[in-house]
mmCIF file of C-alpha atoms in Angstrom:
data_model
loop_
_atom_site.group_PDB
_atom_site.id
_atom_site.type_symbol
_atom_site.label_atom_id
_atom_site.label_comp_id
_atom_site.label_asym_id
_atom_site.label_seq_id
_atom_site.Cartn_x
_atom_site.Cartn_y
_atom_site.Cartn_z
ATOM 1 C CA UNK A 1 0.006 -0.115 -0.201
ATOM 2 C CA UNK A 2 1.333 3.720 -0.364
ATOM 3 C CA UNK A 3 0.710 6.735 1.503
ATOM 4 C CA UNK A 4 -1.165 9.741 0.517
ATOM 5 C CA UNK A 5 1.296 12.487 -0.204
ATOM 6 C CA UNK A 6 -0.055 16.136 -0.322
ATOM 7 C CA UNK A 7 2.444 18.802 -1.598
ATOM 8 C CA UNK A 8 1.682 21.321 0.717
ATOM 9 C CA UNK A 9 0.128 23.544 -1.024
ATOM 10 C CA UNK A 10 -3.007 23.860 0.259
ATOM 11 C CA UNK A 11 -4.658 22.482 -3.110
ATOM 12 C CA UNK A 12 -4.831 18.837 -2.949
ATOM 13 C CA UNK A 13 -8.253 18.256 -2.085
ATOM 14 C CA UNK A 14 -11.955 19.884 -3.720
ATOM 15 C CA UNK A 15 -14.659 20.511 -1.769
ATOM 16 C CA UNK A 16 -18.444 20.635 -3.112
ATOM 17 C CA UNK A 17 -21.823 22.419 -1.321
ATOM 18 C CA UNK A 18 -25.386 22.867 -1.978
ATOM 19 C CA UNK A 19 -26.680 24.448 -4.892
ATOM 20 C CA UNK A 20 -28.310 27.749 -2.706
ATOM 21 C CA UNK A 21 -24.855 27.977 -0.646
ATOM 22 C CA UNK A 22 -24.746 32.055 -1.693
ATOM 23 C CA UNK A 23 -28.598 32.505 -0.649
ATOM 24 C CA UNK A 24 -27.638 30.596 2.696
ATOM 25 C CA UNK A 25 -24.923 32.271 4.319
ATOM 26 C CA UNK A 26 -25.159 35.986 1.595
ATOM 27 C CA UNK A 27 -22.287 37.337 4.049
ATOM 28 C CA UNK A 28 -19.201 36.435 6.196
ATOM 29 C CA UNK A 29 -20.988 36.692 9.519
ATOM 30 C CA UNK A 30 -23.585 34.128 8.497
ATOM 31 C CA UNK A 31 -21.148 31.666 6.712
ATOM 32 C CA UNK A 32 -18.576 31.594 10.153
ATOM 33 C CA UNK A 33 -21.804 30.984 12.217
ATOM 34 C CA UNK A 34 -22.445 27.645 10.424
ATOM 35 C CA UNK A 35 -18.895 26.992 10.092
ATOM 36 C CA UNK A 36 -18.498 27.046 13.980
ATOM 37 C CA UNK A 37 -22.023 25.545 14.367
ATOM 38 C CA UNK A 38 -21.139 22.395 12.823
ATOM 39 C CA UNK A 39 -24.079 22.742 10.350
ATOM 40 C CA UNK A 40 -22.070 24.413 6.935
ATOM 41 C CA UNK A 41 -23.018 21.434 4.309
ATOM 42 C CA UNK A 42 -19.891 20.213 2.384
ATOM 43 C CA UNK A 43 -18.728 16.927 0.888
ATOM 44 C CA UNK A 44 -15.466 16.260 -0.027
ATOM 45 C CA UNK A 45 -15.504 16.073 -3.546
ATOM 46 C CA UNK A 46 -12.581 14.150 -4.673
ATOM 47 C CA UNK A 47 -8.232 14.822 -4.912
ATOM 48 C CA UNK A 48 -6.808 17.753 -6.902
ATOM 49 C CA UNK A 49 -4.203 15.683 -8.452
ATOM 50 C CA UNK A 50 -2.509 19.038 -8.716
ATOM 51 C CA UNK A 51 -1.759 19.365 -5.183
ATOM 52 C CA UNK A 52 -0.832 15.450 -4.893
ATOM 53 C CA UNK A 53 2.993 14.297 -4.766
ATOM 54 C CA UNK A 54 1.609 11.082 -4.218
ATOM 55 C CA UNK A 55 -1.494 9.093 -4.676
ATOM 56 C CA UNK A 56 -2.606 6.747 -1.490
ATOM 57 C CA UNK A 57 -3.954 3.344 -2.213
ATOM 58 C CA UNK A 58 -7.400 3.561 -1.414
ATOM 59 C CA UNK A 59 -9.323 2.660 1.860
ATOM 60 C CA UNK A 60 -12.180 0.794 0.629
ATOM 61 C CA UNK A 61 -13.872 -2.893 0.836
ATOM 62 C CA UNK A 62 -12.041 -3.783 -2.362
ATOM 63 C CA UNK A 63 -8.549 -3.312 -0.373
ATOM 64 C CA UNK A 64 -9.848 -4.150 2.993
ATOM 65 C CA UNK A 65 -11.946 -6.985 3.267
ATOM 66 C CA UNK A 66 -13.649 -8.432 0.180
ATOM 67 C CA UNK A 67 -16.771 -10.902 0.339
ATOM 68 C CA UNK A 68 -14.675 -13.222 -1.104
ATOM 69 C CA UNK A 69 -11.820 -13.014 1.539
ATOM 70 C CA UNK A 70 -14.434 -13.084 3.945
ATOM 71 C CA UNK A 71 -16.334 -15.979 3.209
ATOM 72 C CA UNK A 72 -12.640 -17.966 3.052
ATOM 73 C CA UNK A 73 -12.531 -16.821 6.543
ATOM 74 C CA UNK A 74 -15.790 -18.253 7.270
ATOM 75 C CA UNK A 75 -17.014 -15.015 8.979
ATOM 76 C CA UNK A 76 -20.492 -15.137 10.243
ATOM 77 C CA UNK A 77 -20.718 -11.207 10.700
ATOM 78 C CA UNK A 78 -23.108 -10.194 8.792
ATOM 79 C CA UNK A 79 -21.047 -7.162 8.010
ATOM 80 C CA UNK A 80 -17.836 -8.187 9.115
ATOM 81 C CA UNK A 81 -14.451 -5.963 9.811
ATOM 82 C CA UNK A 82 -11.122 -6.078 9.276
ATOM 83 C CA UNK A 83 -10.195 -6.563 13.216
ATOM 84 C CA UNK A 84 -12.928 -9.803 12.614
ATOM 85 C CA UNK A 85 -10.741 -11.033 9.863
ATOM 86 C CA UNK A 86 -7.670 -10.595 11.962
ATOM 87 C CA UNK A 87 -8.864 -12.190 14.704
ATOM 88 C CA UNK A 88 -10.212 -15.624 12.453
ATOM 89 C CA UNK A 89 -6.748 -15.584 11.378
ATOM 90 C CA UNK A 90 -5.410 -15.801 14.816
ATOM 91 C CA UNK A 91 -7.836 -18.614 15.880
ATOM 92 C CA UNK A 92 -6.873 -20.823 12.299
ATOM 93 C CA UNK A 93 -3.031 -20.051 12.809
ATOM 94 C CA UNK A 94 -0.076 -20.997 14.793
ATOM 95 C CA UNK A 95 2.065 -18.389 15.797
ATOM 96 C CA UNK A 96 5.311 -20.239 15.504
ATOM 97 C CA UNK A 97 6.665 -23.858 14.127
ATOM 98 C CA UNK A 98 9.051 -25.493 16.376
ATOM 99 C CA UNK A 99 11.238 -28.538 14.817
ATOM 100 C CA UNK A 100 13.002 -29.967 17.490
ATOM 101 C CA UNK A 101 16.124 -32.926 16.467
ATOM 102 C CA UNK A 102 16.739 -35.753 19.037
ATOM 103 C CA UNK A 103 16.578 -39.370 18.097
ATOM 104 C CA UNK A 104 14.117 -41.431 15.839
ATOM 105 C CA UNK A 105 10.777 -42.177 18.400
ATOM 106 C CA UNK A 106 11.406 -40.412 21.058
ATOM 107 C CA UNK A 107 8.619 -38.104 22.444
ATOM 108 C CA UNK A 108 8.705 -34.335 22.509
ATOM 109 C CA UNK A 109 7.071 -32.169 25.083
ATOM 110 C CA UNK A 110 7.111 -28.303 24.967
ATOM 111 C CA UNK A 111 5.181 -26.871 28.032
ATOM 112 C CA UNK A 112 3.868 -23.508 29.366
ATOM 113 C CA UNK A 113 1.790 -23.065 32.227
ATOM 114 C CA UNK A 114 -0.615 -25.552 31.867
ATOM 115 C CA UNK A 115 -0.395 -26.121 28.214
ATOM 116 C CA UNK A 116 1.366 -28.895 26.963
ATOM 117 C CA UNK A 117 2.148 -30.166 23.339
ATOM 118 C CA UNK A 118 3.745 -33.414 22.282
ATOM 119 C CA UNK A 119 4.975 -35.054 19.182
ATOM 120 C CA UNK A 120 7.077 -38.253 18.559
ATOM 121 C CA UNK A 121 10.244 -37.657 16.441
ATOM 122 C CA UNK A 122 10.345 -39.908 12.913
ATOM 123 C CA UNK A 123 12.806 -42.232 11.297
ATOM 124 C CA UNK A 124 14.447 -38.373 10.688
ATOM 125 C CA UNK A 125 15.110 -37.452 13.982
ATOM 126 C CA UNK A 126 12.788 -34.800 14.075
ATOM 127 C CA UNK A 127 9.402 -33.501 15.772
ATOM 128 C CA UNK A 128 7.258 -30.309 14.829
ATOM 129 C CA UNK A 129 5.336 -29.031 17.545
ATOM 130 C CA UNK A 130 2.943 -25.491 16.903
ATOM 131 C CA UNK A 131 2.466 -23.509 20.354
ATOM 132 C CA UNK A 132 -0.062 -21.074 20.232
ATOM 133 C CA UNK A 133 1.387 -18.595 22.625
ATOM 134 C CA UNK A 134 4.721 -16.358 22.595
ATOM 135 C CA UNK A 135 7.024 -17.107 25.836
ATOM 136 C CA UNK A 136 9.120 -19.157 27.333
ATOM 137 C CA UNK A 137 8.224 -22.770 27.105
ATOM 138 C CA UNK A 138 10.035 -25.792 28.098
ATOM 139 C CA UNK A 139 11.231 -28.620 25.850
ATOM 140 C CA UNK A 140 11.827 -31.933 26.869
ATOM 141 C CA UNK A 141 13.232 -34.601 24.800
ATOM 142 C CA UNK A 142 14.064 -37.533 26.983
ATOM 143 C CA UNK A 143 16.144 -37.018 29.962
ATOM 144 C CA UNK A 144 17.469 -33.759 27.888
ATOM 145 C CA UNK A 145 15.216 -30.436 28.470
ATOM 146 C CA UNK A 146 15.975 -26.827 27.811
ATOM 147 C CA UNK A 147 13.822 -23.580 27.974
ATOM 148 C CA UNK A 148 12.598 -22.221 24.610
ATOM 149 C CA UNK A 149 11.535 -18.870 23.772
ATOM 150 C CA UNK A 150 8.910 -18.426 21.066
ATOM 151 C CA UNK A 151 9.068 -14.728 20.181
ATOM 152 C CA UNK A 152 8.277 -14.629 16.591
ATOM 153 C CA UNK A 153 5.826 -16.137 14.160
ATOM 154 C CA UNK A 154 8.111 -18.282 12.230
ATOM 155 C CA UNK A 155 9.994 -21.364 12.030
ATOM 156 C CA UNK A 156 12.340 -22.689 15.129
ATOM 157 C CA UNK A 157 14.924 -25.432 14.924
ATOM 158 C CA UNK A 158 16.038 -27.106 18.268
ATOM 159 C CA UNK A 159 18.672 -29.379 18.843
ATOM 160 C CA UNK A 160 18.441 -31.565 21.905
ATOM 161 C CA UNK A 161 20.932 -33.972 20.687
ATOM 162 C CA UNK A 162 24.877 -33.079 20.920
ATOM 163 C CA UNK A 163 26.430 -32.309 17.628
ATOM 164 C CA UNK A 164 29.353 -35.142 18.120
ATOM 165 C CA UNK A 165 26.624 -37.489 18.352
ATOM 166 C CA UNK A 166 25.087 -36.733 14.911
ATOM 167 C CA UNK A 167 26.206 -38.341 11.457
ATOM 168 C CA UNK A 168 27.022 -36.367 8.970
ATOM 169 C CA UNK A 169 24.018 -36.643 7.060
ATOM 170 C CA UNK A 170 21.970 -34.886 9.648
ATOM 171 C CA UNK A 171 24.609 -32.287 10.482
ATOM 172 C CA UNK A 172 24.243 -31.603 6.603
ATOM 173 C CA UNK A 173 20.622 -31.393 6.160
ATOM 174 C CA UNK A 174 20.326 -29.268 9.117
ATOM 175 C CA UNK A 175 22.563 -27.000 6.987
ATOM 176 C CA UNK A 176 21.091 -26.880 4.159
ATOM 177 C CA UNK A 177 17.504 -26.026 5.825
ATOM 178 C CA UNK A 178 19.853 -22.866 7.074
ATOM 179 C CA UNK A 179 19.065 -23.913 10.717
ATOM 180 C CA UNK A 180 22.733 -24.836 11.564
ATOM 181 C CA UNK A 181 22.901 -21.258 13.012
ATOM 182 C CA UNK A 182 19.859 -21.581 15.114
ATOM 183 C CA UNK A 183 21.009 -25.145 16.671
ATOM 184 C CA UNK A 184 24.770 -24.593 17.634
ATOM 185 C CA UNK A 185 26.938 -22.407 18.418
ATOM 186 C CA UNK A 186 30.365 -20.841 16.317
ATOM 187 C CA UNK A 187 33.158 -23.279 17.917
ATOM 188 C CA UNK A 188 31.347 -26.052 18.359
ATOM 189 C CA UNK A 189 32.817 -29.402 17.803
ATOM 190 C CA UNK A 190 32.826 -32.380 16.155
ATOM 191 C CA UNK A 191 35.522 -35.498 15.310
ATOM 192 C CA UNK A 192 36.421 -37.045 11.944
ATOM 193 C CA UNK A 193 39.416 -39.567 11.297
ATOM 194 C CA UNK A 194 42.270 -39.634 8.744
ATOM 195 C CA UNK A 195 44.349 -42.275 8.060
ATOM 196 C CA UNK A 196 43.330 -43.899 11.474
ATOM 197 C CA UNK A 197 43.994 -40.426 13.633
ATOM 198 C CA UNK A 198 41.535 -38.279 14.841
ATOM 199 C CA UNK A 199 40.775 -34.768 14.708
ATOM 200 C CA UNK A 200 38.691 -32.498 15.716
ATOM 201 C CA UNK A 201 36.931 -30.245 13.388
ATOM 202 C CA UNK A 202 35.435 -26.852 14.798
ATOM 203 C CA UNK A 203 32.778 -24.597 13.546
ATOM 204 C CA UNK A 204 34.086 -21.413 12.003
ATOM 205 C CA UNK A 205 31.373 -20.008 10.025
ATOM 206 C CA UNK A 206 27.675 -19.674 9.093
ATOM 207 C CA UNK A 207 26.212 -19.071 6.141
ATOM 208 C CA UNK A 208 29.829 -17.515 4.978
ATOM 209 C CA UNK A 209 30.853 -18.931 1.877
ATOM 210 C CA UNK A 210 29.522 -19.029 -1.361
ATOM 211 C CA UNK A 211 28.313 -22.822 -2.954
ATOM 212 C CA UNK A 212 29.824 -22.988 -6.011
ATOM 213 C CA UNK A 213 26.650 -25.172 -7.772
ATOM 214 C CA UNK A 214 23.501 -23.273 -5.661
ATOM 215 C CA UNK A 215 21.370 -25.174 -7.910
ATOM 216 C CA UNK A 216 22.204 -27.971 -6.459
ATOM 217 C CA UNK A 217 22.550 -27.488 -3.067
ATOM 218 C CA UNK A 218 19.431 -25.234 -2.201
ATOM 219 C CA UNK A 219 20.846 -22.235 -1.317
ATOM 220 C CA UNK A 220 23.647 -19.323 -2.373
ATOM 221 C CA UNK A 221 25.646 -19.841 0.956
ATOM 222 C CA UNK A 222 27.074 -22.924 2.632
ATOM 223 C CA UNK A 223 24.877 -23.496 5.728
ATOM 224 C CA UNK A 224 28.181 -24.418 7.853
ATOM 225 C CA UNK A 225 32.102 -23.968 7.205
ATOM 226 C CA UNK A 226 34.567 -26.040 9.618
ATOM 227 C CA UNK A 227 38.760 -26.322 9.840
ATOM 228 C CA UNK A 228 40.460 -28.406 11.705
ATOM 229 C CA UNK A 229 41.152 -27.441 15.007
ATOM 230 C CA UNK A 230 45.291 -28.276 15.265
ATOM 231 C CA UNK A 231 47.034 -29.570 11.901
ATOM 232 C CA UNK A 232 47.404 -32.917 10.673
ATOM 233 C CA UNK A 233 49.974 -35.418 11.961
ATOM 234 C CA UNK A 234 51.805 -35.209 8.555
ATOM 235 C CA UNK A 235 53.359 -31.703 7.162
ATOM 236 C CA UNK A 236 53.620 -30.606 3.812
ATOM 237 C CA UNK A 237 54.854 -27.979 1.295
ATOM 238 C CA UNK A 238 52.860 -24.928 -1.034
ATOM 239 C CA UNK A 239 54.940 -26.561 -3.787
ATOM 240 C CA UNK A 240 58.081 -28.665 -4.335
ATOM 241 C CA UNK A 241 59.876 -25.406 -5.575
ATOM 242 C CA UNK A 242 60.021 -21.864 -3.807
ATOM 243 C CA UNK A 243 57.345 -20.383 -6.016
ATOM 244 C CA UNK A 244 54.435 -19.077 -5.717
ATOM 245 C CA UNK A 245 53.904 -18.797 -9.225
ATOM 246 C CA UNK A 246 50.136 -19.625 -10.050
ATOM 247 C CA UNK A 247 48.959 -18.935 -6.630
ATOM 248 C CA UNK A 248 46.154 -21.021 -5.099
ATOM 249 C CA UNK A 249 45.110 -21.306 -8.452
ATOM 250 C CA UNK A 250 47.901 -24.691 -9.434
ATOM 251 C CA UNK A 251 49.962 -25.109 -6.412
ATOM 252 C CA UNK A 252 50.780 -28.180 -5.559
ATOM 253 C CA UNK A 253 48.919 -28.428 -1.726
ATOM 254 C CA UNK A 254 45.906 -27.797 -3.645
ATOM 255 C CA UNK A 255 45.690 -29.692 -7.006
ATOM 256 C CA UNK A 256 47.409 -32.535 -5.051
ATOM 257 C CA UNK A 257 47.551 -32.691 -1.484
ATOM 258 C CA UNK A 258 43.650 -31.899 -0.993
ATOM 259 C CA UNK A 259 42.489 -33.873 -3.626
ATOM 260 C CA UNK A 260 44.503 -36.824 -1.484
ATOM 261 C CA UNK A 261 43.731 -35.451 1.568
ATOM 262 C CA UNK A 262 40.067 -35.144 0.479
ATOM 263 C CA UNK A 263 39.949 -38.924 -0.747
ATOM 264 C CA UNK A 264 41.167 -39.639 3.099
ATOM 265 C CA UNK A 265 37.631 -38.820 4.972
ATOM 266 C CA UNK A 266 35.251 -40.718 6.228
ATOM 267 C CA UNK A 267 32.588 -41.537 3.088
ATOM 268 C CA UNK A 268 29.325 -39.887 5.384
ATOM 269 C CA UNK A 269 31.651 -36.614 5.730
ATOM 270 C CA UNK A 270 32.957 -36.700 1.664
ATOM 271 C CA UNK A 271 29.588 -37.329 0.460
ATOM 272 C CA UNK A 272 28.469 -34.538 2.417
ATOM 273 C CA UNK A 273 31.073 -31.670 1.913
ATOM 274 C CA UNK A 274 29.640 -28.972 -0.651
ATOM 275 C CA UNK A 275 32.622 -27.060 -2.994
ATOM 276 C CA UNK A 276 32.091 -23.523 -2.864
ATOM 277 C CA UNK A 277 34.497 -20.543 -4.187
ATOM 278 C CA UNK A 278 36.986 -19.065 -2.787
ATOM 279 C CA UNK A 279 39.135 -15.754 -3.750
ATOM 280 C CA UNK A 280 42.637 -15.751 -4.338
ATOM 281 C CA UNK A 281 45.595 -13.495 -5.645
ATOM 282 C CA UNK A 282 47.056 -15.028 -9.043
ATOM 283 C CA UNK A 283 50.640 -15.265 -7.079
ATOM 284 C CA UNK A 284 54.134 -14.087 -8.715
ATOM 285 C CA UNK A 285 53.467 -10.438 -6.808
ATOM 286 C CA UNK A 286 50.133 -9.699 -9.112
ATOM 287 C CA UNK A 287 46.987 -8.340 -6.692
ATOM 288 C CA UNK A 288 44.759 -9.961 -9.677
ATOM 289 C CA UNK A 289 41.849 -12.163 -7.724
ATOM 290 C CA UNK A 290 41.323 -15.541 -9.118
ATOM 291 C CA UNK A 291 38.205 -17.669 -8.166
ATOM 292 C CA UNK A 292 38.461 -21.578 -7.433
ATOM 293 C CA UNK A 293 36.206 -24.339 -6.714
ATOM 294 C CA UNK A 294 36.936 -26.035 -3.599
ATOM 295 C CA UNK A 295 36.019 -28.929 -1.325
ATOM 296 C CA UNK A 296 39.117 -28.765 0.535
ATOM 297 C CA UNK A 297 40.940 -25.244 0.997
ATOM 298 C CA UNK A 298 42.986 -23.655 3.525
ATOM 299 C CA UNK A 299 42.038 -20.187 5.015
ATOM 300 C CA UNK A 300 43.435 -16.732 3.399
ATOM 301 C CA UNK A 301 45.137 -14.306 5.778
ATOM 302 C CA UNK A 302 42.073 -12.144 6.051
ATOM 303 C CA UNK A 303 39.933 -14.698 6.878
ATOM 304 C CA UNK A 304 41.653 -15.554 9.694
ATOM 305 C CA UNK A 305 43.399 -12.043 10.714
ATOM 306 C CA UNK A 306 40.876 -9.759 9.475
ATOM 307 C CA UNK A 307 43.561 -7.909 7.377
ATOM 308 C CA UNK A 308 46.101 -8.189 5.415
ATOM 309 C CA UNK A 309 50.111 -7.961 6.611
ATOM 310 C CA UNK A 310 51.605 -10.160 3.858
ATOM 311 C CA UNK A 311 48.832 -10.881 1.584
ATOM 312 C CA UNK A 312 46.803 -8.646 -1.325
ATOM 313 C CA UNK A 313 43.396 -7.508 -0.626
ATOM 314 C CA UNK A 314 40.322 -9.074 -1.901
ATOM 315 C CA UNK A 315 40.887 -12.533 -0.258
ATOM 316 C CA UNK A 316 37.683 -13.363 1.626
ATOM 317 C CA UNK A 317 36.048 -11.976 4.771
ATOM 318 C CA UNK A 318 37.140 -12.951 8.322
ATOM 319 C CA UNK A 319 35.659 -16.145 9.904
ATOM 320 C CA UNK A 320 33.127 -15.823 12.888
ATOM 321 C CA UNK A 321 35.244 -18.151 14.909
ATOM 322 C CA UNK A 322 38.482 -15.744 14.798
ATOM 323 C CA UNK A 323 36.498 -12.159 14.665
ATOM 324 C CA UNK A 324 35.239 -13.485 18.224
ATOM 325 C CA UNK A 325 38.457 -13.923 19.513
ATOM 326 C CA UNK A 326 39.102 -18.003 19.227
ATOM 327 C CA UNK A 327 43.200 -18.542 19.425
ATOM 328 C CA UNK A 328 44.398 -18.905 16.189
ATOM 329 C CA UNK A 329 47.825 -21.057 17.493
ATOM 330 C CA UNK A 330 47.582 -24.736 16.042
ATOM 331 C CA UNK A 331 49.763 -27.872 16.527
ATOM 332 C CA UNK A 332 51.132 -30.642 14.956
ATOM 333 C CA UNK A 333 51.278 -33.722 16.869
ATOM 334 C CA UNK A 334 50.410 -31.092 20.116
ATOM 335 C CA UNK A 335 53.400 -28.589 19.307
ATOM 336 C CA UNK A 336 52.478 -25.787 18.265
ATOM 337 C CA UNK A 337 53.676 -25.753 14.968
ATOM 338 C CA UNK A 338 53.450 -22.885 11.929
ATOM 339 C CA UNK A 339 50.692 -23.759 9.246
ATOM 340 C CA UNK A 340 50.046 -22.603 5.805
ATOM 341 C CA UNK A 341 47.087 -20.358 4.427
ATOM 342 C CA UNK A 342 46.490 -20.134 0.720
ATOM 343 C CA UNK A 343 47.643 -16.593 0.557
ATOM 344 C CA UNK A 344 50.815 -16.165 -2.213
ATOM 345 C CA UNK A 345 52.916 -13.223 -0.301
ATOM 346 C CA UNK A 346 51.734 -10.137 -2.279
ATOM 347 C CA UNK A 347 55.714 -8.456 -2.617
ATOM 348 C CA UNK A 348 57.696 -11.912 -3.061
ATOM 349 C CA UNK A 349 57.395 -14.166 -5.248
ATOM 350 C CA UNK A 350 58.501 -17.632 -3.327
ATOM 351 C CA UNK A 351 56.699 -17.734 -0.501
ATOM 352 C CA UNK A 352 52.905 -17.787 0.384
ATOM 353 C CA UNK A 353 51.751 -16.664 3.944
ATOM 354 C CA UNK A 354 51.615 -18.615 6.634
ATOM 355 C CA UNK A 355 50.454 -18.460 10.949
ATOM 356 C CA UNK A 356 53.432 -18.591 13.144
ATOM 357 C CA UNK A 357 53.496 -21.007 16.150
ATOM 358 C CA UNK A 358 53.500 -17.654 17.875
ATOM 359 C CA UNK A 359 49.829 -17.093 16.497
ATOM 360 C CA UNK A 360 50.892 -13.914 14.326
ATOM 361 C CA UNK A 361 50.728 -13.755 10.567
ATOM 362 C CA UNK A 362 54.026 -14.690 8.841
ATOM 363 C CA UNK A 363 55.058 -16.337 5.532
ATOM 364 C CA UNK A 364 57.239 -18.837 4.395
ATOM 365 C CA UNK A 365 59.508 -20.116 1.027
ATOM 366 C CA UNK A 366 56.822 -22.572 -0.260
ATOM 367 C CA UNK A 367 59.406 -25.337 -0.700
ATOM 368 C CA UNK A 368 59.311 -25.714 3.413
ATOM 369 C CA UNK A 369 57.366 -28.115 5.258
ATOM 370 C CA UNK A 370 54.581 -26.886 7.230
ATOM 371 C CA UNK A 371 51.010 -27.124 9.187
ATOM 372 C CA UNK A 372 47.746 -28.329 7.474
ATOM 373 C CA UNK A 373 44.622 -27.197 9.076
ATOM 374 C CA UNK A 374 42.140 -27.381 6.139
ATOM 375 C CA UNK A 375 38.807 -26.102 6.138
ATOM 376 C CA UNK A 376 35.426 -27.188 4.233
ATOM 377 C CA UNK A 377 31.648 -26.825 4.066
ATOM 378 C CA UNK A 378 27.972 -28.590 4.417
#
């Protein structure tokens, strides 16, 4: 709808009076007396477009409450009002939909005062309840309970089981729904196994990375971005020689090491990783930004520190995990170790950026060994 906006020139409307107006009020005193007494006969006679900046949407039956709408709402009144319609809608719909993730077959209840709702989780672990009031509700699933505030007419997602206990299939399905940020927190963790060694992955961002194929994923942003909390036990080189020519796009770390590591991931995780678009400078002292599609990737300098010390501008945005002040020191076999970034050193063709073992921004020649703490999205 549009507001009616007069120009403020005093001529936005016409008035019309009776045909014998001049005989009824032949002089100003009698005109003024009738105006003061409230007996002066006038009608509004339409809008003068010359005095209007914007015409407003008309307030009438057609724009407020048609007979068809009243019938659809089954309003019983002979002459229903908009308020009657709004009340009927409030009785026909629920203010919220709360989707609770638990284990299959678990009975989930929501309680507020004397009101209790109940639903049983299906084979996918989801139970859906429809609270009819705003405010704090106590959700209980098995022995787990939490207080949840229903504060809007919206769809909510609540996890009643630990992230660590969930399969990657379930985690990925939540991410694709856009529900992950409502269910978990930056810094939450989950384990994965590579070559028989268990590593911890930490959530570093929600809806942060651009999905390479949004059509097949169903959203433009990946629901969750993860990174290894510490480095792999094996160290790697960015290139076999001391060069960053070709940047991240064609370095050995990307074309060989990441591809090999992807093949070593648990099948359930590998099948749910969504390739994303990463931005990185071209290397060889170039500031040109190249775009790559990656399933596994190293973070850029700015994605970690929020600023460029040794890298070119334009390599992404700082992840929420690091923006929140979480540490940048990572370990290889329980010892602090420098770990690689994908950023070429912008003023030196032989080096890539890294995080030094003290947690500060640094760099090293591409042929040297460094820790690897890759990132991925689901």
